[in-house]
CSV table of C-alpha atoms and ligand atoms in Angstrom, one decimal:
chain,number,residue,atom,x,y,z
A,3,MET,CA,0.2,0.0,-0.1
A,4,LYS,CA,1.2,3.3,-1.1
A,5,VAL,CA,0.9,6.0,1.7
A,6,ALA,CA,1.3,9.9,1.3
A,7,ILE,CA,2.4,11.8,4.4
A,8,GLY,CA,2.6,15.5,5.0
A,9,CYS,CA,3.4,17.8,7.8
A,10,ASP,CA,4.1,21.5,8.7
A,11,HIS,CA,7.6,22.8,10.2
A,12,ILE,CA,6.4,22.3,13.8
A,13,VAL,CA,6.1,18.8,13.5
A,14,THR,CA,8.8,17.3,11.2
A,15,GLU,CA,10.5,15.2,13.6
A,16,ILE,CA,7.0,13.2,14.5
A,17,LYS,CA,6.6,13.0,10.7
A,18,ASP,CA,10.3,12.0,9.8
A,19,HIS,CA,9.6,8.9,12.5
A,20,MET,CA,6.2,8.3,11.2
A,21,VAL,CA,8.0,8.0,7.9
A,22,GLU,CA,10.5,5.1,9.0
A,23,TYR,CA,7.8,3.5,11.0
A,24,LEU,CA,5.9,3.2,8.5
A,25,LYS,CA,8.8,1.7,6.2
A,26,GLU,CA,9.5,-0.4,8.3
A,27,GLU,CA,6.1,-2.0,8.9
A,28,GLY,CA,6.3,-2.4,4.4
A,29,TYR,CA,4.7,0.4,3.4
A,30,ASP,CA,5.4,2.3,0.4
A,31,VAL,CA,5.5,5.7,1.8
A,32,ILE,CA,5.4,9.0,-0.1
A,33,ASP,CA,7.0,12.1,2.0
A,34,VAL,CA,5.5,15.5,0.6
A,35,GLY,CA,7.4,17.4,3.3
A,36,THR,CA,8.0,19.3,4.6
A,37,TYR,CA,11.8,18.3,5.5
A,38,ASP,CA,13.2,20.7,8.0
A,39,LYS,CA,12.1,22.8,11.1
A,40,VAL,CA,11.9,26.3,8.5
A,41,ARG,CA,8.9,28.2,9.2
A,42,THR,CA,6.6,27.1,6.5
A,43,HIS,CA,2.7,26.7,5.9
A,44,TYR,CA,0.7,23.6,6.4
A,45,PRO,CA,-1.8,24.5,3.4
A,46,ILE,CA,1.3,23.3,0.7
A,47,TYR,CA,1.2,20.0,2.8
A,48,GLY,CA,-2.1,19.2,3.2
A,49,ARG,CA,-2.5,20.2,-0.7
A,50,LYS,CA,0.4,17.7,-1.9
A,51,VAL,CA,-0.8,14.6,0.8
A,52,GLY,CA,-4.7,15.2,-1.2
A,53,ALA,CA,-3.0,15.7,-4.7
A,54,ALA,CA,-1.2,12.6,-4.3
A,55,VAL,CA,-4.6,10.9,-3.0
A,56,ALA,CA,-7.2,11.8,-5.1
A,57,SER,CA,-4.7,11.2,-8.3
A,58,GLY,CA,-4.6,7.6,-7.1
A,59,GLU,CA,-0.6,8.2,-6.6
A,60,ALA,CA,-0.9,7.1,-3.0
A,61,ASP,CA,-3.8,4.8,-1.7
A,62,LEU,CA,-4.4,6.6,1.7
A,63,GLY,CA,-3.0,10.0,3.1
A,64,VAL,CA,-1.3,11.3,6.7
A,65,THR,CA,-1.6,14.9,7.8
A,66,ILE,CA,0.0,16.2,10.5
A,67,CYS,CA,0.6,19.6,12.3
A,68,GLY,CA,0.3,21.2,15.4
A,69,THR,CA,-3.1,20.9,16.4
A,70,GLY,CA,-3.8,18.4,13.2
A,71,VAL,CA,-6.5,21.6,12.3
A,72,GLY,CA,-4.7,23.4,9.7
A,73,ILE,CA,-3.2,20.8,7.8
A,74,THR,CA,-6.3,18.6,7.9
A,75,ASN,CA,-9.0,21.3,7.3
A,76,SER,CA,-6.4,21.9,4.0
A,77,VAL,CA,-6.4,18.5,2.9
A,78,ASN,CA,-10.4,18.2,2.9
A,79,LYS,CA,-10.5,21.3,0.3
A,80,VAL,CA,-8.9,18.6,-2.5
A,81,LYS,CA,-11.5,17.3,-4.4
A,82,GLY,CA,-12.0,13.7,-3.4
A,83,ILE,CA,-10.7,13.6,-0.1
A,84,ARG,CA,-12.6,12.5,3.1
A,85,ALA,CA,-10.4,13.7,6.1
A,86,ALA,CA,-10.8,12.9,9.8
A,87,LEU,CA,-8.9,14.8,12.0
A,88,VAL,CA,-8.6,12.4,15.2
A,89,ARG,CA,-7.1,12.3,18.9
A,90,ASP,CA,-8.3,8.2,19.2
A,91,VAL,CA,-7.9,5.1,17.5
A,92,GLY,CA,-11.9,4.3,17.7
A,93,THR,CA,-12.5,7.3,15.6
A,94,ALA,CA,-9.5,6.5,13.3
A,95,VAL,CA,-11.2,2.7,12.4
A,96,TYR,CA,-14.8,4.2,12.2
A,97,ALA,CA,-13.7,7.0,10.0
A,98,ARG,CA,-12.2,4.4,7.6
A,99,LYS,CA,-14.8,1.5,8.1
A,100,HIS,CA,-17.3,3.7,7.7
A,101,LEU,CA,-17.1,6.9,6.2
A,102,ASN,CA,-14.2,5.6,3.8
A,103,ALA,CA,-11.8,8.3,4.9
A,104,ASN,CA,-9.1,8.3,2.5
A,105,VAL,CA,-6.7,10.4,4.6
A,106,ILE,CA,-6.4,10.7,8.8
A,107,GLY,CA,-5.2,13.8,10.9
A,108,MET,CA,-3.3,14.4,13.7
A,109,GLY,CA,-2.0,16.9,16.1
A,110,GLY,CA,1.6,16.3,16.7
A,111,ARG,CA,1.6,19.2,19.7
A,112,ILE,CA,-1.8,17.2,21.3
A,113,SER,CA,-1.4,13.8,20.9
A,114,GLY,CA,1.9,11.4,21.7
A,115,VAL,CA,3.9,9.7,19.3
A,116,GLY,CA,3.0,6.4,20.4
A,117,LEU,CA,-1.0,7.4,20.3
A,118,ILE,CA,-0.1,8.7,16.5
A,119,GLU,CA,1.7,5.3,15.7
A,120,ASN,CA,-1.3,3.6,17.3
A,121,ILE,CA,-4.0,5.9,15.0
A,122,VAL,CA,-2.0,4.9,11.8
A,123,ASP,CA,-1.8,1.6,12.3
A,124,ALA,CA,-5.5,1.7,13.0
A,125,PHE,CA,-6.5,3.8,10.4
A,126,LEU,CA,-4.5,1.9,7.5
A,127,GLU,CA,-5.5,-1.8,8.4
A,128,ALA,CA,-9.1,-0.8,8.7
A,129,LYS,CA,-11.2,-1.7,5.4
A,130,TYR,CA,-13.7,0.4,4.3
A,131,GLU,CA,-17.4,-2.1,4.5
A,132,PRO,CA,-19.5,-0.3,2.4
A,133,THR,CA,-23.0,-0.7,3.2
A,134,PRO,CA,-26.3,0.7,1.1
A,135,GLU,CA,-26.4,3.4,4.1
A,136,SER,CA,-22.7,4.2,4.4
A,137,GLU,CA,-22.7,4.4,0.6
A,138,ALA,CA,-25.8,7.0,0.6
A,139,LEU,CA,-24.1,8.7,3.2
A,140,VAL,CA,-20.5,9.1,1.6
A,141,ALA,CA,-22.4,10.1,-1.7
A,142,LYS,CA,-24.0,12.8,0.1
A,143,ILE,CA,-20.7,14.0,1.7
A,144,ASP,CA,-18.8,14.0,-2.0
A,145,SER,CA,-22.1,15.6,-3.7
A,146,ILE,CA,-21.6,18.9,-2.0
A,147,PRO,CA,-20.2,21.2,-4.5
A,148,MET,CA,-16.8,23.1,-3.7
A,149,ASN,CA,-18.1,26.3,-5.3
A,150,ASP,CA,-20.4,28.9,-4.0
A,151,GLU,CA,-23.4,27.1,-4.9
A,152,ALA,CA,-22.6,24.7,-1.5
A,153,ASN,CA,-23.3,28.1,0.6
A,154,THR,CA,-26.2,29.3,-1.5
A,155,ASN,CA,-28.3,26.2,-2.6
A,156,GLU,CA,-30.8,25.0,-0.2
A,157,HIS,CA,-31.5,22.1,-2.8
A,158,ILE,CA,-28.4,20.5,-3.4
A,159,PHE,CA,-29.8,17.3,-1.1
A,160,ASP,CA,-33.2,17.5,-2.0
A,161,GLU,CA,-32.8,14.4,-4.4
A,162,TYR,CA,-30.9,12.5,-1.2
A,163,ASN,CA,-33.8,13.7,1.5
A,164,LYS,CA,-36.5,12.6,-0.8
A,165,LYS,CA,-35.2,9.2,-1.2
A,166,TRP,CA,-34.5,9.5,2.7
A,167,ASP,CA,-38.2,9.9,3.4
A,168,GLU,CA,-39.2,7.7,0.8
A,169,GLY,CA,-37.4,4.9,3.0
A,170,PHE,CA,-34.6,4.2,0.7
A,171,TYR,CA,-31.7,4.6,3.7
A,172,HIS,CA,-31.7,3.3,7.3
A,173,ASP,CA,-30.0,4.0,10.2
B,203,RB5,C1,1.8,26.5,13.1
B,203,RB5,O1,1.9,27.2,11.9
B,203,RB5,C2,0.8,25.8,14.0
B,203,RB5,O2,-0.5,26.8,14.0
B,203,RB5,C3,-0.2,24.7,12.9
B,203,RB5,O3,1.1,23.9,13.0
B,203,RB5,C4,-1.4,24.1,13.5
B,203,RB5,O4,-1.2,23.5,15.0
B,203,RB5,C5,-2.4,24.5,12.8
B,203,RB5,O5,-3.2,23.7,13.2
Protein backbone atom coordinates (compact mmCIF):
# COMPACT_ATOMS: atom_id res chain seq x y z
CA MET A 1 0.00 0.00 0.00
CA LYS A 2 1.21 3.50 -0.84
CA VAL A 3 0.84 6.13 1.87
CA ALA A 4 1.35 9.88 1.35
CA ILE A 5 2.40 11.81 4.44
CA GLY A 6 2.84 15.53 5.01
CA CYS A 7 3.35 17.98 7.85
CA ASP A 8 4.32 21.55 8.69
CA HIS A 9 7.56 22.69 10.35
CA ILE A 10 6.12 22.34 13.87
CA VAL A 11 6.12 18.53 13.74
CA THR A 12 8.77 17.58 11.16
CA GLU A 13 10.51 15.19 13.54
CA ILE A 14 7.25 13.35 14.22
CA LYS A 15 6.55 13.05 10.48
CA ASP A 16 10.12 11.84 9.88
CA HIS A 17 9.65 9.26 12.63
CA MET A 18 6.37 8.10 11.05
CA VAL A 19 8.00 7.83 7.61
CA GLU A 20 10.60 5.41 8.99
CA TYR A 21 8.00 3.62 11.14
CA LEU A 22 5.72 3.02 8.15
CA LYS A 23 8.59 1.93 5.91
CA GLU A 24 9.65 -0.61 8.54
CA GLU A 25 6.09 -1.92 8.53
CA GLY A 26 6.36 -2.46 4.77
CA TYR A 27 4.40 0.52 3.47
CA ASP A 28 5.51 2.39 0.39
CA VAL A 29 5.76 5.96 1.69
CA ILE A 30 5.51 9.19 -0.30
CA ASP A 31 6.93 11.91 1.93
CA VAL A 32 5.66 15.24 0.52
CA GLY A 33 7.45 17.32 3.20
CA THR A 34 8.10 19.61 4.83
CA TYR A 35 11.62 18.34 5.41
CA ASP A 36 13.06 20.74 7.97
CA LYS A 37 12.12 23.18 10.75
CA VAL A 38 12.07 26.29 8.57
CA ARG A 39 8.77 28.10 8.99
CA THR A 40 6.29 27.11 6.34
CA HIS A 41 2.51 26.86 5.93
CA TYR A 42 0.43 23.73 6.42
CA PRO A 43 -1.93 24.30 3.42
CA ILE A 44 1.02 23.59 1.10
CA TYR A 45 1.51 20.10 2.54
CA GLY A 46 -2.17 19.38 3.04
CA ARG A 47 -2.71 20.07 -0.65
CA LYS A 48 0.23 17.85 -1.62
CA VAL A 49 -1.07 14.90 0.41
CA GLY A 50 -4.56 15.46 -1.03
CA ALA A 51 -3.28 15.61 -4.60
CA ALA A 52 -1.32 12.37 -4.15
CA VAL A 53 -4.37 10.53 -2.78
CA ALA A 54 -6.95 12.05 -5.14
CA SER A 55 -4.81 11.24 -8.20
CA GLY A 56 -4.34 7.63 -7.09
CA GLU A 57 -0.58 8.04 -6.67
CA ALA A 58 -1.16 7.11 -3.01
CA ASP A 59 -3.86 4.86 -1.58
CA LEU A 60 -4.25 6.74 1.69
CA GLY A 61 -2.83 9.86 3.34
CA VAL A 62 -1.56 11.06 6.71
CA THR A 63 -1.46 14.73 7.72
CA ILE A 64 0.17 16.13 10.86
CA CYS A 65 0.58 19.71 12.11
CA GLY A 66 0.67 21.21 15.60
CA THR A 67 -3.01 20.73 16.37
CA GLY A 68 -3.85 18.82 13.20
CA VAL A 69 -6.62 21.31 12.46
CA GLY A 70 -4.88 23.49 9.87
CA ILE A 71 -3.43 20.74 7.68
CA THR A 72 -6.52 18.51 7.92
CA ASN A 73 -8.83 21.39 6.98
CA SER A 74 -6.50 22.09 4.08
CA VAL A 75 -6.43 18.53 2.74
CA ASN A 76 -10.23 18.42 2.92
CA LYS A 77 -10.33 21.22 0.34
CA VAL A 78 -8.88 18.86 -2.30
CA LYS A 79 -11.63 17.30 -4.42
CA GLY A 80 -12.02 13.61 -3.68
CA ILE A 81 -10.58 13.81 -0.17
CA ARG A 82 -12.44 12.75 2.95
CA ALA A 83 -10.09 13.53 5.83
CA ALA A 84 -10.75 12.92 9.52
CA LEU A 85 -8.92 14.75 12.30
CA VAL A 86 -8.72 12.29 15.18
CA ARG A 87 -7.31 11.96 18.68
CA ASP A 88 -8.14 8.31 19.26
CA VAL A 89 -7.93 4.90 17.62
CA GLY A 90 -11.68 4.23 17.69
CA THR A 91 -12.52 7.32 15.66
CA ALA A 92 -9.78 6.50 13.14
CA VAL A 93 -11.21 3.02 12.59
CA TYR A 94 -14.76 4.38 12.34
CA ALA A 95 -13.66 6.98 9.78
CA ARG A 96 -12.07 4.36 7.54
CA LYS A 97 -14.59 1.56 8.03
CA HIS A 98 -17.81 3.51 7.78
CA LEU A 99 -17.07 6.85 6.13
CA ASN A 100 -14.39 5.68 3.70
CA ALA A 101 -12.03 8.41 4.94
CA ASN A 102 -8.91 8.44 2.77
CA VAL A 103 -6.75 10.75 4.90
CA ILE A 104 -6.17 10.69 8.65
CA GLY A 105 -5.07 13.88 10.45
CA MET A 106 -3.45 14.33 13.85
CA GLY A 107 -1.93 17.04 16.02
CA GLY A 108 1.67 16.35 16.94
CA ARG A 109 1.47 18.80 19.83
CA ILE A 110 -1.70 17.19 21.11
CA SER A 111 -1.23 13.46 20.65
CA GLY A 112 1.97 11.64 21.65
CA VAL A 113 4.06 9.69 19.16
CA GLY A 114 2.91 6.35 20.55
CA LEU A 115 -0.73 7.28 20.08
CA ILE A 116 -0.03 8.62 16.59
CA GLU A 117 1.59 5.28 15.68
CA ASN A 118 -1.45 3.40 17.00
CA ILE A 119 -3.91 5.69 15.20
CA VAL A 120 -2.09 5.42 11.87
CA ASP A 121 -1.73 1.63 12.19
CA ALA A 122 -5.43 1.24 12.95
CA PHE A 123 -6.46 3.55 10.11
CA LEU A 124 -4.28 1.84 7.51
CA GLU A 125 -5.30 -1.65 8.62
CA ALA A 126 -9.03 -0.91 8.69
CA LYS A 127 -11.02 -1.62 5.55
CA TYR A 128 -13.96 0.34 4.26
CA GLU A 129 -17.05 -1.83 4.77
CA PRO A 130 -19.63 -0.40 2.41
CA THR A 131 -23.30 -0.76 3.22
CA PRO A 132 -26.12 0.89 1.25
CA GLU A 133 -26.40 3.40 4.10
CA SER A 134 -22.70 4.26 4.28
CA GLU A 135 -22.50 4.46 0.49
CA ALA A 136 -25.42 6.88 0.50
CA LEU A 137 -23.87 9.04 3.21
CA VAL A 138 -20.46 9.11 1.55
CA ALA A 139 -22.12 9.98 -1.78
CA LYS A 140 -24.00 12.75 -0.03
CA ILE A 141 -20.79 14.15 1.43
CA ASP A 142 -19.10 13.91 -1.97
CA SER A 143 -22.05 15.62 -3.65
CA ILE A 144 -21.49 18.89 -1.78
CA PRO A 145 -20.09 21.07 -4.56
CA MET A 146 -16.76 22.78 -3.96
CA ASN A 147 -17.99 26.14 -5.16
CA ASP A 148 -20.31 28.94 -4.08
CA GLU A 149 -23.31 26.74 -4.74
CA ALA A 150 -22.61 24.85 -1.49
CA ASN A 151 -23.16 28.09 0.45
CA THR A 152 -26.19 29.35 -1.37
CA ASN A 153 -28.19 26.43 -2.78
CA GLU A 154 -30.56 25.10 -0.13
CA HIS A 155 -31.65 22.31 -2.49
CA ILE A 156 -28.42 20.40 -3.09
CA PHE A 157 -29.66 17.49 -0.94
CA ASP A 158 -33.24 17.45 -2.22
CA GLU A 159 -32.76 14.21 -4.16
CA TYR A 160 -31.14 12.47 -1.16
CA ASN A 161 -33.73 13.82 1.27
CA LYS A 162 -36.52 12.56 -0.96
CA LYS A 163 -35.00 9.07 -1.02
CA TRP A 164 -34.56 9.23 2.75
CA ASP A 165 -38.20 10.15 3.22
CA GLU A 166 -39.17 7.28 0.93
CA GLY A 167 -37.35 4.83 3.24
CA PHE A 168 -34.49 4.15 0.84
CA TYR A 169 -31.87 4.66 3.57
CA HIS A 170 -31.87 3.31 7.11
CA ASP A 171 -29.84 4.48 10.13
C1 LIG B 1 1.83 26.48 13.19
O1 LIG B 1 1.62 27.06 11.96
C2 LIG B 1 0.55 25.89 13.78
O2 LIG B 1 -0.46 26.87 13.72
C3 LIG B 1 0.09 24.64 13.05
O3 LIG B 1 1.04 23.64 13.16
C4 LIG B 1 -1.19 24.00 13.54
O4 LIG B 1 -1.21 23.87 14.90
C5 LIG B 1 -2.45 24.50 12.99
O5 LIG B 1 -3.52 23.87 13.14
